[in-house]
Amino acid sequence: MQAYDLSQTHIVTPAEEIALSTNQLQVYYGNSKHASMSDASLSFPRFQITALIGASGSGKSTYLRSLNRLNDRIARIKGEIIYRHTNINDSKVNVYEVRKHIGMVFQKPNPFAKSISENITFALKAQGITNRQELKQRVETSLKEAALWDEVKDDLNKSALALSGGQQQRLCIARAIAMKPDILLLDEPASALDPISTTKLEVTLKELAKNYTIIIVTHNMQQASRISTYTAFFHLGHVLEYDRTERIFQTPMIQATHDYVTGNFG
Amino acid sequence: MDDIQKKLMSPSKASREDITGRIISYTCIAAIIILVISILYFITSRGVATFTTNHVNLWQFLSGEEWNPGTLNDHGQPQVGALPMIVTSFSVTILAALLATPFAIAVALFMTDIAPKNGAKFLQPVIELLVGIPSVVYGFIGLTVVVPAIRHIFGGTGSGILAGTIVLFVMVLPTITSLAVDALRAVPAYFRSASLALGATRFQTIYKVLLRAAMPRLLTAVIFGMARAFGEALAVQMVIGNAVLMPHNLVTPTATLTSQLTTNIGNTIMGTLPNNALWSLALILLLMSLVFNLIIRYIGKRGEIKS
Amino acid sequence: MTPHQSDRIATQLINLLVGIVVLILLFLLGDIVLSGFPHISWHFLTSPSSSFSAGGGVRDQLFNSLYLLVLTLIISFPLALGSAIYLSEYAGDNWFTGLIRTAIEVLSSLPSVVVGLFGYLLFVIEFHMGFSILSGAIALTFFNLPLLVRSIEGSLHAVPNSQREAGSALGLSNWRTIRGIILPVALPGILTGIILSAGRVFGEAAALIYTAGQSAPLLDYSNWNPTSSSSFLNPMRPAETLAVHIWKVNTEGVTPDAVSISAGASAVLIIVILIFNFGARAIGNQMYKKMTGGK
Ligand SMILES: Nc1ncnc2c1ncn2[C@@H]1O[C@H](COP(=O)(O)OP(=O)(O)OP(=O)(O)O)[C@@H](O)[C@H]1O
Ligand SMILES: [Mg+2]
């Protein structure tokens, strides 16, 4: 792979209202002295979709999973994550609350081995919501938001594991948005899906962006350009460029970004 | 807005749940640690009383051939020589392992490499069943089948090291076999195919590649079998004869550490020398099981580095 | 000798050894079946034992074995579950975890007679619990714990990490994720482990002869008051189990029909253990099917 100058970066701060930002975020896995993510300072605009792109191993998942402190057990994370004027990367902060507000959907669909409706109600019940009417309502709304309702409304008591991969992934999205989060993190949510399911998912995400701030990791550059407003380019654990999506894809400032989006990379 | 900020900074139901969970699971694990420490402590403190309270010389204990804790010898010292039992325990253990290992490895090879389909289908459940047969049943069969047969052939009572060895051989065979099967299955398939592709015969592959690659785990299997044999009490006690005599051949009655313990601990009074001496035997058993453990760990570490 | 000749000879040697082992197995099973089964009768299973005359049964011993098993599982399962949860969900990768694992390994490698003697020393004598079902159950718990911890930990470990992440990402506490998501998925494996360990506990004798004792006082099966000394439910009474009974009648040599009683009792032991083995598999498969929605 060509060696790019990692110190040359181009990072903008969006003019929109900021929902979440990181300041000099560094991630060290295990006891490693090597930072798998170094000095990432990004700000994510509210009610927009931001895409994180970059080659495999560039640190996109590492960065994304740090945002809701899911890496806590396996990595040391330095720097600040600012959410609602609070640095949530602080041992005093209640991580469970953080994760309620910052939901996540993973690359591989991971529904619980429970029925479709229980998948959604399980965490709600844990929060103390016991009213059956309300639970039912939340199941219906979130499944509708995730564009799954029509396909499963008669099978709510069936095992979620009997759904297709694409349906499972949309159930996972429904499960996440049933918590009414502020921000939704998605790590390559479409990588296990066929083209039709992927298109459905993109439409769903666009729709969701009206009410949620979305940060999505994707390998698919068409996807990034189709759905996102801002795009960040990751390379070897560094964010080299962050700007509006059309600028990243049409007039990138950094050589590495240019090579990556034009397919001349590596 | 401020409300959410406040929530972010304060403990919630979830944090309390997690404390509960931690308390519960930490308590359980603490109980196990305390248990192990107290077993080690109690057996050790009882076991050393023979030497600290009754002032028996450790060397005499380990090398003496007379076991008669109730009486004093000509020098006015208690007769607590554990050598006959130590020798017998090691004899039955080593002989049983020597006997069982070739059979176990043959059966394991049969199941993994020679007839992996039908052999494994038939033998696997049978071996699992045999691992589960209680030791008293083995002892009973030894007592009704093995001992009379030995008596018939060699005369005497039929009890002794040979009977003990045969019973232990049958007992540890399934244990060693099932671990050996795991060991051989853990050798990656490409080891086999690479060797066969180079024109080696099946036997050469087995001998030069398979057994070597699996050697650390096979050794572990054998040590596991030995640990089981060394600690086995009732099955051996039923066929060994229970006379504390230095074994001079394989077919006269003798006693192992475990058989002596089970036969006599109920007949002695706590705190007296005959009782303390028995606890010293228990201490030897405990230490030996630690030794077996260490050997298994050592082999495990060595095996890791090699592969 | 050419490589091919040695190959043939080696293969034949292996086949020979396997043949001998199969013969031993057939003999063992045949012996148990042929000498044991004819002695199993309704009378054998339902009459009390008699020491000095022939014709005794194993009613009380069988009941004692089952009672002891239930009590042992009641004590050991929660402890094992909590410990396994610690090991699979909370333990870090550090020296302390290493120490715990070593402790558990040591416990599992202790000869059962040593475990029994420890129980004798601490519970029967120091705590004045006497030869009792409770002392026996505690000793069997020590004997059973390491195996059970390992099998439960294995079942928990087999649950994919993505399930834990899914729970965490929803803001669930680890504890609720474990209880509500991980445990149900691991349940078939856990149950299988419990039942298999039950087979081992059921046949154990060495740990019991000095804890639960070697006598079977006459039991009153109509007395349901566990504090009354003749009640079959009283956990403080001495209780000879089936396995201990086999050992006892053979070593004491005062029972005239010791051989046929032992043969019958051995067969009963094996049948129960077989039932446990098959039961474990059946339940495991059944639950697995149910959980995965028939897929
Ligand atoms: N759990 C972990 N422990 C140690 N190192 C890790 C772990 N997860 C990721 N890494 C390392 O961190 C670096 C970044 O990995 P990461 O998974 O964030 O990349 P990615 O951009 O998401 O790649 P992909 O597109 O393949 O998902 C890699 O070098 C990887 O080896
Ligand atoms: Mg990734």
Short mmCIF file of C-alpha atoms in Angstrom, two decimals, chain C residues 34-269:
data_model
loop_
_atom_site.label_atom_id
_atom_site.label_comp_id
_atom_site.label_asym_id
_atom_site.label_seq_id
_atom_site.Cartn_x
_atom_site.Cartn_y
_atom_site.Cartn_z
CA LEU C 34 -26.77 -61.05 33.01
CA SER C 35 -25.90 -61.18 36.68
CA GLY C 36 -27.77 -58.04 37.71
CA PHE C 37 -31.04 -57.89 35.85
CA PRO C 38 -32.48 -61.18 37.11
CA HIS C 39 -32.24 -59.82 40.64
CA ILE C 40 -34.22 -56.71 39.96
CA SER C 41 -37.77 -57.29 41.02
CA TRP C 42 -40.54 -55.26 42.51
CA HIS C 43 -39.74 -56.89 45.82
CA PHE C 44 -36.05 -55.93 45.53
CA LEU C 45 -36.89 -52.31 44.86
CA THR C 46 -39.52 -51.95 47.54
CA SER C 47 -38.26 -53.84 50.59
CA PRO C 48 -35.79 -52.64 53.17
CA SER C 49 -32.35 -54.18 53.30
CA SER C 50 -31.42 -56.86 55.81
CA SER C 51 -27.87 -57.31 57.04
CA PHE C 52 -27.81 -60.82 58.37
CA SER C 53 -30.33 -62.67 56.32
CA ALA C 54 -30.90 -63.15 52.64
CA GLY C 55 -33.68 -61.60 50.62
CA GLY C 56 -33.17 -57.94 51.53
CA GLY C 57 -34.05 -55.15 49.13
CA VAL C 58 -32.69 -51.69 48.43
CA ARG C 59 -35.74 -49.49 48.94
CA ASP C 60 -34.20 -47.13 51.48
CA GLN C 61 -30.83 -47.01 49.74
CA LEU C 62 -32.47 -46.10 46.45
CA PHE C 63 -34.50 -43.39 48.12
CA ASN C 64 -31.44 -42.10 49.99
CA SER C 65 -29.46 -41.88 46.77
CA LEU C 66 -32.19 -39.87 45.10
CA TYR C 67 -32.75 -37.62 48.11
CA LEU C 68 -29.04 -36.99 48.43
CA LEU C 69 -28.83 -36.21 44.74
CA VAL C 70 -31.64 -33.66 44.94
CA LEU C 71 -30.14 -32.02 48.00
CA THR C 72 -26.70 -31.94 46.40
CA LEU C 73 -28.05 -30.28 43.28
CA ILE C 74 -30.00 -27.76 45.34
CA ILE C 75 -26.80 -26.73 47.08
CA SER C 76 -24.35 -27.01 44.22
CA PHE C 77 -26.31 -25.60 41.29
CA PRO C 78 -26.69 -22.00 42.53
CA LEU C 79 -23.08 -21.90 43.65
CA ALA C 80 -21.85 -23.34 40.39
CA LEU C 81 -24.06 -21.03 38.36
CA GLY C 82 -22.84 -17.93 40.18
CA SER C 83 -19.23 -18.99 39.82
CA ALA C 84 -19.62 -19.86 36.17
CA ILE C 85 -21.23 -16.48 35.54
CA TYR C 86 -18.30 -14.84 37.25
CA LEU C 87 -15.81 -16.75 35.14
CA SER C 88 -17.49 -16.33 31.81
CA GLU C 89 -18.93 -12.82 32.18
CA TYR C 90 -16.98 -10.84 34.74
CA ALA C 91 -13.51 -12.32 35.10
CA GLY C 92 -10.75 -10.28 33.52
CA ASP C 93 -7.74 -11.78 31.88
CA ASN C 94 -5.40 -11.46 34.86
CA TRP C 95 -3.55 -13.35 37.59
CA PHE C 96 -6.57 -13.44 39.88
CA THR C 97 -8.67 -15.28 37.32
CA GLY C 98 -5.75 -17.63 36.81
CA LEU C 99 -5.70 -18.29 40.54
CA ILE C 100 -9.41 -19.07 40.59
CA ARG C 101 -9.10 -21.43 37.67
CA THR C 102 -6.22 -23.18 39.38
CA ALA C 103 -8.27 -23.52 42.56
CA ILE C 104 -11.12 -25.10 40.63
CA GLU C 105 -8.74 -27.43 38.84
CA VAL C 106 -7.21 -28.48 42.14
CA LEU C 107 -10.65 -29.15 43.54
CA SER C 108 -11.59 -31.27 40.56
CA SER C 109 -8.42 -33.31 40.74
CA LEU C 110 -8.71 -34.13 44.44
CA PRO C 111 -9.49 -37.80 45.01
CA SER C 112 -13.09 -38.11 46.15
CA VAL C 113 -11.96 -39.93 49.28
CA VAL C 114 -9.98 -36.84 50.30
CA VAL C 115 -13.01 -34.64 49.69
CA GLY C 116 -15.07 -37.05 51.77
CA LEU C 117 -12.55 -37.01 54.59
CA PHE C 118 -12.55 -33.23 54.60
CA GLY C 119 -16.34 -33.29 54.88
CA TYR C 120 -16.01 -35.79 57.70
CA LEU C 121 -13.51 -33.62 59.54
CA LEU C 122 -15.32 -30.34 59.16
CA PHE C 123 -19.02 -31.15 59.12
CA VAL C 124 -19.42 -34.50 60.81
CA ILE C 125 -16.97 -33.78 63.61
CA GLU C 126 -16.22 -30.07 63.98
CA PHE C 127 -19.75 -28.86 63.26
CA HIS C 128 -21.34 -31.83 65.05
CA MET C 129 -23.59 -32.61 62.13
CA GLY C 130 -22.89 -36.30 62.52
CA PHE C 131 -23.29 -38.82 59.73
CA SER C 132 -26.16 -37.22 57.91
CA ILE C 133 -27.67 -36.64 54.52
CA LEU C 134 -26.78 -32.98 54.84
CA SER C 135 -23.09 -33.71 55.54
CA GLY C 136 -23.15 -36.08 52.57
CA ALA C 137 -24.80 -33.54 50.32
CA ILE C 138 -22.22 -30.93 51.25
CA ALA C 139 -19.35 -33.35 50.55
CA LEU C 140 -20.93 -34.27 47.22
CA THR C 141 -21.29 -30.58 46.44
CA PHE C 142 -17.53 -30.15 46.80
CA PHE C 143 -17.05 -33.13 44.56
CA ASN C 144 -19.59 -31.91 42.03
CA LEU C 145 -18.82 -28.17 41.94
CA PRO C 146 -15.77 -28.06 39.68
CA LEU C 147 -17.35 -30.19 36.99
CA LEU C 148 -20.60 -28.29 37.11
CA VAL C 149 -18.85 -24.90 37.04
CA ARG C 150 -16.89 -25.96 34.00
CA SER C 151 -19.86 -27.30 32.11
CA ILE C 152 -22.01 -24.25 32.87
CA GLU C 153 -19.16 -21.94 31.94
CA GLY C 154 -18.81 -23.83 28.67
CA SER C 155 -22.50 -23.39 27.91
CA LEU C 156 -22.36 -19.66 28.70
CA HIS C 157 -19.25 -19.32 26.63
CA ALA C 158 -20.94 -20.94 23.66
CA VAL C 159 -23.50 -18.12 23.52
CA PRO C 160 -22.27 -15.76 20.78
CA ASN C 161 -20.80 -12.49 21.96
CA SER C 162 -23.13 -10.64 19.62
CA GLN C 163 -25.96 -11.43 22.05
CA ARG C 164 -24.11 -9.69 24.88
CA GLU C 165 -23.34 -6.73 22.65
CA ALA C 166 -26.97 -6.53 21.63
CA GLY C 167 -27.98 -6.34 25.28
CA SER C 168 -25.29 -3.82 26.20
CA ALA C 169 -26.09 -1.60 23.25
CA LEU C 170 -29.67 -1.30 24.50
CA GLY C 171 -28.46 0.06 27.82
CA LEU C 172 -29.24 -3.14 29.69
CA SER C 173 -27.11 -3.92 32.72
CA ASN C 174 -24.74 -6.82 32.30
CA TRP C 175 -26.67 -8.68 34.96
CA ARG C 176 -29.98 -8.34 33.13
CA THR C 177 -28.34 -9.30 29.86
CA ILE C 178 -26.95 -12.40 31.51
CA ARG C 179 -30.19 -13.36 33.22
CA GLY C 180 -32.62 -12.49 30.49
CA ILE C 181 -30.68 -13.17 27.31
CA ILE C 182 -27.59 -15.30 27.86
CA LEU C 183 -28.99 -17.80 30.36
CA PRO C 184 -32.07 -18.76 28.33
CA VAL C 185 -29.86 -19.45 25.31
CA ALA C 186 -27.41 -21.44 27.42
CA LEU C 187 -30.15 -23.36 29.22
CA PRO C 188 -30.14 -26.55 27.15
CA GLY C 189 -26.39 -26.91 27.64
CA ILE C 190 -26.64 -26.12 31.34
CA LEU C 191 -29.39 -28.69 31.85
CA THR C 192 -27.41 -31.33 30.00
CA GLY C 193 -24.43 -30.58 32.23
CA ILE C 194 -26.51 -30.83 35.39
CA ILE C 195 -28.00 -34.15 34.40
CA LEU C 196 -24.65 -35.62 33.44
CA SER C 197 -23.18 -34.48 36.75
CA ALA C 198 -26.18 -36.04 38.45
CA GLY C 199 -25.11 -39.40 37.08
CA ARG C 200 -21.69 -38.97 38.60
CA VAL C 201 -23.09 -37.89 41.96
CA PHE C 202 -25.53 -40.78 41.97
CA GLY C 203 -22.79 -43.37 41.70
CA GLU C 204 -20.32 -41.77 44.08
CA ALA C 205 -19.52 -43.69 47.25
CA ALA C 206 -16.04 -42.82 48.50
CA ALA C 207 -17.02 -39.28 49.46
CA LEU C 208 -20.05 -40.58 51.32
CA ILE C 209 -18.98 -43.42 53.57
CA TYR C 210 -17.72 -41.01 56.22
CA THR C 211 -20.19 -38.21 55.65
CA ALA C 212 -23.63 -39.63 54.94
CA GLY C 213 -22.62 -42.75 56.81
CA GLN C 214 -23.07 -46.43 56.19
CA SER C 215 -26.30 -47.20 57.95
CA ALA C 216 -29.85 -47.04 56.72
CA PRO C 217 -32.18 -46.65 59.66
CA LEU C 218 -35.74 -47.72 58.99
CA LEU C 219 -37.66 -44.87 57.43
CA ASP C 220 -41.23 -43.87 57.92
CA TYR C 221 -42.47 -42.85 54.48
CA SER C 222 -45.70 -41.48 55.88
CA ASN C 223 -43.99 -39.02 58.16
CA TRP C 224 -43.62 -35.81 56.19
CA ASN C 225 -42.14 -33.79 59.01
CA PRO C 226 -38.48 -33.21 58.12
CA THR C 227 -37.55 -32.49 61.73
CA SER C 228 -38.80 -35.80 63.04
CA SER C 229 -36.03 -38.37 63.37
CA SER C 230 -37.84 -41.22 61.66
CA SER C 231 -39.12 -39.13 58.77
CA PHE C 232 -37.79 -40.06 55.35
CA LEU C 233 -37.30 -36.36 54.71
CA ASN C 234 -35.12 -35.69 57.75
CA PRO C 235 -31.81 -34.38 56.38
CA MET C 236 -29.98 -34.99 59.64
CA ARG C 237 -30.27 -38.77 59.66
CA PRO C 238 -27.53 -41.10 58.46
CA ALA C 239 -28.20 -42.44 55.00
CA GLU C 240 -26.53 -45.28 53.21
CA THR C 241 -26.86 -44.91 49.46
CA LEU C 242 -27.07 -47.54 46.76
CA ALA C 243 -23.40 -47.22 45.84
CA VAL C 244 -22.29 -47.32 49.46
CA HIS C 245 -24.52 -50.35 49.99
CA ILE C 246 -22.74 -52.26 47.23
CA TRP C 247 -19.39 -51.51 48.85
CA LYS C 248 -20.62 -52.31 52.33
CA VAL C 249 -22.23 -55.70 51.74
CA ASN C 250 -19.13 -56.79 49.87
CA THR C 251 -16.56 -55.68 52.42
CA GLU C 252 -18.38 -56.67 55.59
CA GLY C 253 -19.24 -60.14 54.41
CA VAL C 254 -22.09 -60.78 56.81
CA THR C 255 -24.92 -60.66 54.32
CA PRO C 256 -25.39 -64.13 52.86
CA ASP C 257 -26.67 -63.00 49.47
CA ALA C 258 -24.21 -60.08 49.14
CA VAL C 259 -23.32 -61.01 45.58
CA SER C 260 -26.81 -61.10 44.22
CA ILE C 261 -27.76 -57.94 46.09
CA SER C 262 -24.71 -56.13 44.72
CA ALA C 263 -25.40 -57.41 41.23
CA GLY C 264 -28.97 -56.18 41.40
CA ALA C 265 -27.95 -52.87 42.95
CA SER C 266 -25.22 -52.36 40.33
CA ALA C 267 -27.73 -52.93 37.59
CA VAL C 268 -30.12 -50.44 39.18
CA LEU C 269 -27.30 -47.87 39.45
#
